[in-house]
GROMACS .gro file of C-alpha atoms in nm:
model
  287
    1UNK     CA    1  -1.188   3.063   0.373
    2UNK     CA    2  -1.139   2.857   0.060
    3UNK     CA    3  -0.778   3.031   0.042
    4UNK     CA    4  -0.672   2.962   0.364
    5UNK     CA    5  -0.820   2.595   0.323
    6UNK     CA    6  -0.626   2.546   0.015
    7UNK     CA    7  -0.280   2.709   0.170
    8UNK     CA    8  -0.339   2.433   0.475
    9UNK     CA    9  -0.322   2.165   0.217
   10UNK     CA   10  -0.016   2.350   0.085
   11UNK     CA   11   0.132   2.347   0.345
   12UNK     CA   12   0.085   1.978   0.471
   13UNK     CA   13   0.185   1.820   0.126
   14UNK     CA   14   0.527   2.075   0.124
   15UNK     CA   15   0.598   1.969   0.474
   16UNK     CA   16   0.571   1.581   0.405
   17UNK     CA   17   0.781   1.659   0.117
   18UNK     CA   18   1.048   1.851   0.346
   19UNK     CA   19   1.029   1.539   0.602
   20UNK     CA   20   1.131   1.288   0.373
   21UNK     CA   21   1.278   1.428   0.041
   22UNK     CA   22   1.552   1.641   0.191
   23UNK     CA   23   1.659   1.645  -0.207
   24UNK     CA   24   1.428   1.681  -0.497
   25UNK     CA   25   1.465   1.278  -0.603
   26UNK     CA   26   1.356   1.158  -0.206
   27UNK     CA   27   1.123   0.904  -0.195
   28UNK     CA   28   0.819   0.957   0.070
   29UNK     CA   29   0.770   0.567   0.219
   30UNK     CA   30   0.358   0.495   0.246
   31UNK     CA   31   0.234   0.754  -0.020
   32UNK     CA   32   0.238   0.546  -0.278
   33UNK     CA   33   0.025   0.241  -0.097
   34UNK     CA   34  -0.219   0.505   0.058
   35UNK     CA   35  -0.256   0.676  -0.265
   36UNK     CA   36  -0.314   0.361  -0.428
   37UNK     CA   37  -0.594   0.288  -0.173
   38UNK     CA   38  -0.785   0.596  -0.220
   39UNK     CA   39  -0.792   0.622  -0.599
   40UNK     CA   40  -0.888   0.251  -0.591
   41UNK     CA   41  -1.110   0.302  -0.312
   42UNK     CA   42  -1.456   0.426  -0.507
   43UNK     CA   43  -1.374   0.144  -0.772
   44UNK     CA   44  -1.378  -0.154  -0.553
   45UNK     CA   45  -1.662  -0.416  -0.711
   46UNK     CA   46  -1.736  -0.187  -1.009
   47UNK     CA   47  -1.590  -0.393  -1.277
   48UNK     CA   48  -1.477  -0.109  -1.433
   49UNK     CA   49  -1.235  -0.261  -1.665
   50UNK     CA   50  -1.046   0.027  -1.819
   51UNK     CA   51  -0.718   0.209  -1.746
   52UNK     CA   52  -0.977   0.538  -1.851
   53UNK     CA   53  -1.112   0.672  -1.520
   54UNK     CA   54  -1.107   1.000  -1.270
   55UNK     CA   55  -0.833   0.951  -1.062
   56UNK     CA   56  -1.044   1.129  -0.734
   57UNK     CA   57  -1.439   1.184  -0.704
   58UNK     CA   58  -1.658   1.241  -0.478
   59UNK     CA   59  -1.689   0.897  -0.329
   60UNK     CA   60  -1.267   0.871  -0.298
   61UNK     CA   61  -1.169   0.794   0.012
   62UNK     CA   62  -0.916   0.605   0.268
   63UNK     CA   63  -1.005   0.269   0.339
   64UNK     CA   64  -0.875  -0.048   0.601
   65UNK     CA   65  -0.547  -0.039   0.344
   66UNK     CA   66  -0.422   0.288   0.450
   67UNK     CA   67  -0.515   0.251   0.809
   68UNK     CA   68  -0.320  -0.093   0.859
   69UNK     CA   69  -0.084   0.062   0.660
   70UNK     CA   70  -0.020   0.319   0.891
   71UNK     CA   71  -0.068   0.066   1.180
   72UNK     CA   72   0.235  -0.156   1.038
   73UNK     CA   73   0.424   0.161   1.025
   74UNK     CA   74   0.345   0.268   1.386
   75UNK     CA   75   0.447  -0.061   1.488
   76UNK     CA   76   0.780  -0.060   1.343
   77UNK     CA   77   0.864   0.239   1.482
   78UNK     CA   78   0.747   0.110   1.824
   79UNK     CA   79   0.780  -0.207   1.922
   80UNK     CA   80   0.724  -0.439   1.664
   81UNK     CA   81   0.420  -0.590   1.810
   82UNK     CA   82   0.199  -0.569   1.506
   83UNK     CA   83  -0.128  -0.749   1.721
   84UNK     CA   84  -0.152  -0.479   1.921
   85UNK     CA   85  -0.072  -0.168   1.672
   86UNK     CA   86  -0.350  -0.349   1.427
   87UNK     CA   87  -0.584  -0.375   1.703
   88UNK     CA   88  -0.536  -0.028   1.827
   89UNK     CA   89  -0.599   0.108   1.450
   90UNK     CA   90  -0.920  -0.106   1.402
   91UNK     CA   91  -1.022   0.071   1.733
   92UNK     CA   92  -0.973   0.465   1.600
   93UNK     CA   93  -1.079   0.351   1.271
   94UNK     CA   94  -1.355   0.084   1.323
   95UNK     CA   95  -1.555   0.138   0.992
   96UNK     CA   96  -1.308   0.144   0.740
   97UNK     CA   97  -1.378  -0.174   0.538
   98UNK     CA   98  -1.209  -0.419   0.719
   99UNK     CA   99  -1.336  -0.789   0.618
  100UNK     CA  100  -1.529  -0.967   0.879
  101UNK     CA  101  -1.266  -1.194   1.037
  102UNK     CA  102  -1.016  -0.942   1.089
  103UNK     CA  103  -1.279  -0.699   1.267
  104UNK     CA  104  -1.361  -1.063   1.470
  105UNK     CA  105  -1.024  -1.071   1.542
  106UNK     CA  106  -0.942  -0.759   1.607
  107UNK     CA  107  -1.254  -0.706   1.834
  108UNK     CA  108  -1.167  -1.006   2.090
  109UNK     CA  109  -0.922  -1.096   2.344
  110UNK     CA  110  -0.755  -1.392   2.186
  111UNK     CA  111  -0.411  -1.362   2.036
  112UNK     CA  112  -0.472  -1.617   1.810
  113UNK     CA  113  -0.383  -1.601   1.447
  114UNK     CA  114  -0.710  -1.704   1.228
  115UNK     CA  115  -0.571  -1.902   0.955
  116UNK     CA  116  -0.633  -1.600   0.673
  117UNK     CA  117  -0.522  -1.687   0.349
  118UNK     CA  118  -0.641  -1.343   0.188
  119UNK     CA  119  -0.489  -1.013   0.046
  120UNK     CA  120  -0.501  -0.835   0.384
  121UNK     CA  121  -0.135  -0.883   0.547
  122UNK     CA  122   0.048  -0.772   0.147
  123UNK     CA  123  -0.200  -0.456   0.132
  124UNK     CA  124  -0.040  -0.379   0.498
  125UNK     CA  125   0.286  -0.464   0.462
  126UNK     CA  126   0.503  -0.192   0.271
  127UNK     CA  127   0.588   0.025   0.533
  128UNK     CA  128   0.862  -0.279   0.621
  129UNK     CA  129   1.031  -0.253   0.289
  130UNK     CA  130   1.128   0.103   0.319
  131UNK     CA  131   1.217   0.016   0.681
  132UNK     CA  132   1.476  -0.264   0.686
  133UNK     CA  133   1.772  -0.250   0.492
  134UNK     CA  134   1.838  -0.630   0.368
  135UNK     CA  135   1.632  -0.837   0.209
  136UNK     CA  136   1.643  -1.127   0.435
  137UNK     CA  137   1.537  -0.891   0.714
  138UNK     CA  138   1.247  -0.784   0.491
  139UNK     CA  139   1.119  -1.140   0.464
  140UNK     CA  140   1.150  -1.235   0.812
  141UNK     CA  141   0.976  -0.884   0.927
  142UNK     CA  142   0.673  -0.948   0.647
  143UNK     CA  143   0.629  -1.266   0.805
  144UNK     CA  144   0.611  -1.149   1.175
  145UNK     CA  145   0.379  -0.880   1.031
  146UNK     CA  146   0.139  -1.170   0.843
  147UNK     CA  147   0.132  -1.466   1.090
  148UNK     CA  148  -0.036  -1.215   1.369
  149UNK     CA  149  -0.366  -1.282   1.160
  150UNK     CA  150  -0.288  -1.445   0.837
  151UNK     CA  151  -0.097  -1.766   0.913
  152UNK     CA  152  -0.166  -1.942   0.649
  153UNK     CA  153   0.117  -2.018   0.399
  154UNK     CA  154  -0.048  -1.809   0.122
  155UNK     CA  155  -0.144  -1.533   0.379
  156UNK     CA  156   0.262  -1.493   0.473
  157UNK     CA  157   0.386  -1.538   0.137
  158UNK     CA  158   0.169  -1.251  -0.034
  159UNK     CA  159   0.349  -1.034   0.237
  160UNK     CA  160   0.709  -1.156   0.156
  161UNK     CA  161   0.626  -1.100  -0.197
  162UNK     CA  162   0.517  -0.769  -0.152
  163UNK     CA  163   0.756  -0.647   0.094
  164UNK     CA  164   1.008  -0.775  -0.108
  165UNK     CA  165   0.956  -0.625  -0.398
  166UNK     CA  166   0.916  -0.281  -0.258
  167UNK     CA  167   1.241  -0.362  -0.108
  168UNK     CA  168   1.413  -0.458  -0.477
  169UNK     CA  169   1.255  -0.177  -0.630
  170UNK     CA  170   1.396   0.109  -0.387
  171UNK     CA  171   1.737  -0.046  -0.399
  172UNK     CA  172   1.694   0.025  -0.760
  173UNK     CA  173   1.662  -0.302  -0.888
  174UNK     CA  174   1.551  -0.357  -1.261
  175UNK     CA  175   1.192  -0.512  -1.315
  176UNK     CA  176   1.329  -0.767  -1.484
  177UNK     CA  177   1.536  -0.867  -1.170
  178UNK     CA  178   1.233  -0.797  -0.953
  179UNK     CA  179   0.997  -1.038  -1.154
  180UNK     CA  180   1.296  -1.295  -1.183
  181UNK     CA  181   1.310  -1.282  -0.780
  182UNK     CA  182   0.933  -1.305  -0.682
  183UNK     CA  183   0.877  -1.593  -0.934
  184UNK     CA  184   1.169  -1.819  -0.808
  185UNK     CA  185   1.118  -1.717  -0.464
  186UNK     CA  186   0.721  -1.771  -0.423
  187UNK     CA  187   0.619  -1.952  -0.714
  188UNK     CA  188   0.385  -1.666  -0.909
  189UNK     CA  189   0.296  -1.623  -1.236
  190UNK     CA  190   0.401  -1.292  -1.318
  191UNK     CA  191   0.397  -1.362  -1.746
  192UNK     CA  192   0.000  -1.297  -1.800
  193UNK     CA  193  -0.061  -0.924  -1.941
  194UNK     CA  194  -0.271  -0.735  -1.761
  195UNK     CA  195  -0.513  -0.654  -2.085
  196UNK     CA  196  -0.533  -1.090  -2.066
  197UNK     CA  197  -0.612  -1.090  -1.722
  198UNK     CA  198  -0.833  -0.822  -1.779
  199UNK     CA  199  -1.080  -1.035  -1.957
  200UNK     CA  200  -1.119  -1.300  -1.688
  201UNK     CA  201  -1.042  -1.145  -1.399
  202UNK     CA  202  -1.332  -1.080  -1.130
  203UNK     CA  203  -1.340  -0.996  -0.755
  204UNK     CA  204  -1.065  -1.211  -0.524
  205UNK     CA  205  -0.942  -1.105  -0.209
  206UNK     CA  206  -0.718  -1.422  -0.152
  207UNK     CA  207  -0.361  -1.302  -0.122
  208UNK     CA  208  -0.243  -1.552  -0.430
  209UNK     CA  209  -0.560  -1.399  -0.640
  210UNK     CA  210  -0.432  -1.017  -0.592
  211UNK     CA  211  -0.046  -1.027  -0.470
  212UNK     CA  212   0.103  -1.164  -0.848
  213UNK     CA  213  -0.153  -0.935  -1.044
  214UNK     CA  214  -0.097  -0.599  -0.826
  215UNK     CA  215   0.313  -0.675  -0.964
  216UNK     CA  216   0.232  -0.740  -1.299
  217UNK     CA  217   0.059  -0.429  -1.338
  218UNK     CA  218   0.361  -0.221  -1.176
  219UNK     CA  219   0.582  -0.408  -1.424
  220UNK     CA  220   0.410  -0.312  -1.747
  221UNK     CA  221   0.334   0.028  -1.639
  222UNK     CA  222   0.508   0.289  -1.729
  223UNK     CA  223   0.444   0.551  -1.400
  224UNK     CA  224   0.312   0.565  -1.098
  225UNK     CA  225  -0.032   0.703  -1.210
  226UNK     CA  226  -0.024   0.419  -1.489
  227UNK     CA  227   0.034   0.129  -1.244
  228UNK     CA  228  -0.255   0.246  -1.006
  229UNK     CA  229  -0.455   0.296  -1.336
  230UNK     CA  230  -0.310  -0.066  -1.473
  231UNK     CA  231  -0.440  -0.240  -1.097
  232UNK     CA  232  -0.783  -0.092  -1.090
  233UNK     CA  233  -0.922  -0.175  -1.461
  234UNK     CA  234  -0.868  -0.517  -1.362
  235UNK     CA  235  -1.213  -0.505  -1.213
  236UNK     CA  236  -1.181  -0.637  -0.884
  237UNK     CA  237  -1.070  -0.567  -0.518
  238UNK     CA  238  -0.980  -0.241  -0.657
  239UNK     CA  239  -0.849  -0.038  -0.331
  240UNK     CA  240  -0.582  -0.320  -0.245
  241UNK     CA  241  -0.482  -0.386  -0.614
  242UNK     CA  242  -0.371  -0.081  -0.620
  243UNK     CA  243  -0.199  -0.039  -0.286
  244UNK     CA  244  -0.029  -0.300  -0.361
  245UNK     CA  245   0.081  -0.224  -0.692
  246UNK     CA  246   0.142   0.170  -0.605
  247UNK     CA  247   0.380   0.102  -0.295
  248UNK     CA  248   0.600  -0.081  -0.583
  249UNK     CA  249   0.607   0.136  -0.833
  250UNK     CA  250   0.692   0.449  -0.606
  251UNK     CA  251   0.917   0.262  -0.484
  252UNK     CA  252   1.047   0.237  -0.855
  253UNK     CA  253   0.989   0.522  -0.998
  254UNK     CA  254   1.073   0.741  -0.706
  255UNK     CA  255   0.798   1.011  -0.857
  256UNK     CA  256   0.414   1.066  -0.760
  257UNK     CA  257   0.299   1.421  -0.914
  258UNK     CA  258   0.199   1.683  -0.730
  259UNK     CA  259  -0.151   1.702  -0.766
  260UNK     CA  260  -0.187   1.359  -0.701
  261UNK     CA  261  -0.030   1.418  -0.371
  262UNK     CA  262  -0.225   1.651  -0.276
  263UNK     CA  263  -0.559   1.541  -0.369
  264UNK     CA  264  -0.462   1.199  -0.141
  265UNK     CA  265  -0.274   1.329   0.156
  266UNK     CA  266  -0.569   1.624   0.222
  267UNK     CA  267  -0.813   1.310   0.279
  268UNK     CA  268  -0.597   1.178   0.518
  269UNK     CA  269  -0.722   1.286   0.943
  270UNK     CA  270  -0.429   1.470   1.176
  271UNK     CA  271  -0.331   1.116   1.292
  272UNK     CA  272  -0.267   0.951   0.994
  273UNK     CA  273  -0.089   1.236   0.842
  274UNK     CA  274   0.137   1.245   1.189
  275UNK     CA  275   0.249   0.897   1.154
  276UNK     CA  276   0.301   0.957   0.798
  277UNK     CA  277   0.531   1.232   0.839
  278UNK     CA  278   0.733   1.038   1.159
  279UNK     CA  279   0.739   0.678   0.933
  280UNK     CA  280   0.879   0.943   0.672
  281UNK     CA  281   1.144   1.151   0.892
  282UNK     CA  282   1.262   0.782   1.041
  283UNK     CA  283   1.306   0.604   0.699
  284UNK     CA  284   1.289   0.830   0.393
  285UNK     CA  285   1.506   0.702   0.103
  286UNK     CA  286   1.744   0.993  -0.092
  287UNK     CA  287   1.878   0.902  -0.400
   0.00000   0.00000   0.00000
């Protein structure tokens, strides 16, 4: 049994692979946020504060980040109406992590945006910079994305930022010209090293708290596995840190090893796995 269990995970990672690589340097949209979640995911109000940690334990898991992940994804291959793929995702996954005024929101009948300024709509939003092939059409589909639930100025911008750079950083863009970009563009502080921030740093799940720290650890990293490790020691909202910074930096570095796949995608239910491999089939990036 364990042999056939293993050769199913085989199997599922090499077919994801085959759906989106097509050549050895393809890049496999969502893994890297997803990934990001889950090795974040046991770390999340730990105040860890060091890059030094297992990557997977027991506890590792896949959290509201992946799942809204997925549902942005869903929605852009449908029909872009991100209120109702979000609400049908909070449905199938209803315990998941989600904070309390999204589950509110999600749970009722209104349309009605609530005014969120936090880090929810930039942990979501990657799928749309793998998915749209100009960067003003990034921007404008971040913001439809946001405004269904975070409205709020801050709430839309940490999704353009995000979405954006993903964008810049598939295109192959240098992180120098990514960094230049999100600071003229939205105003963030990108200069502070992460081993400063570090110090101070505690738990914030506002978007402008997590969105300009989640880049600055994908710029000073130096590989996928470093940015995720870079995002978490910072102590705080661990999971979306590093979604955030891991959909960049695969994005970059066009490279998540092996046994990091695997570990992630055999977490992952039927479902999200499915989507995965469509999203991927529909959009994958060769180089």
């Amino acid at each position: 049994m364990r042999q056939l269990y293993i050769l199913y995970h085989y199997l599922i990672v090499n077919i994801l692979y085959y759906f989106c690589s097509g050549i050895r340097e393809g890049v496999i949209p969502l893994l890297g946020a997803i990934i990001g979640d889950i090795i974040g995911s046991p770390y999340e109000h730990s105040f860890i504060k060091t890059e030094e940690f297992p990557l997977f334990i027991e506890k590792s898991t896949f959290t509201d980040d992946t799942v809204l992940t997925v549902a942005i994804a869903d929605g852009v291959m449908g029909d872009r109406d991100y209120s109702k793929s979000l609400r049908q995702y909070h449905r199938l996954y209803p315990d998941r992590g989600y904070g309390d005024s999204f589950s509110l929101w999600a749970s009722s009948e209104t349309s009605k945006p609530y005014g969120s300024f936090g880090n929810g709509s930039a942990m979501r939003v990657s799928p749309i910079g793998f998915a749209f092939n100009d960067l003003e059409s990034v921007v404008l589909e971040a913001t439809r994305s946001a405004e269904v639930t975070h409205n709020h100025t801050e709430g839309i911008k940490g999704a353009q930022a995000t979405a954006s750079a993903v964008f810049l950083a598939r295109i192959g863009k240098t992180k120098r010209e990514i960094a230049d970009y999100i600071e003229s563009s939205f105003d963030y502080d990108l200069t502070e090293p992460i081993a400063s921030v570090r110090k101070w740093y505690s738990f914030d799940p506002t978007s402008h708290g997590t969105v300009p720290h989640s880049i600055r650890a994908f710029l000073e990293s130096k590989d996928f596995v470093d940015a995720i490790r870079k995002a978490v020691s910072l102590g705080g909202d661990s999971d979306t840190l590093a979604c955030i910074a891991g959909s960049i930096a695969h994005a970059y570095y066009r490279h998540i090893p092996d046994r990091v796949v695997e570990e992630a995608v055999h977490l992952l239910d039927d479902r999200l796995r499915s989507v995965t491999q469509e999203f991927c089939s529909r959009f994958c990036v060769l180089l």
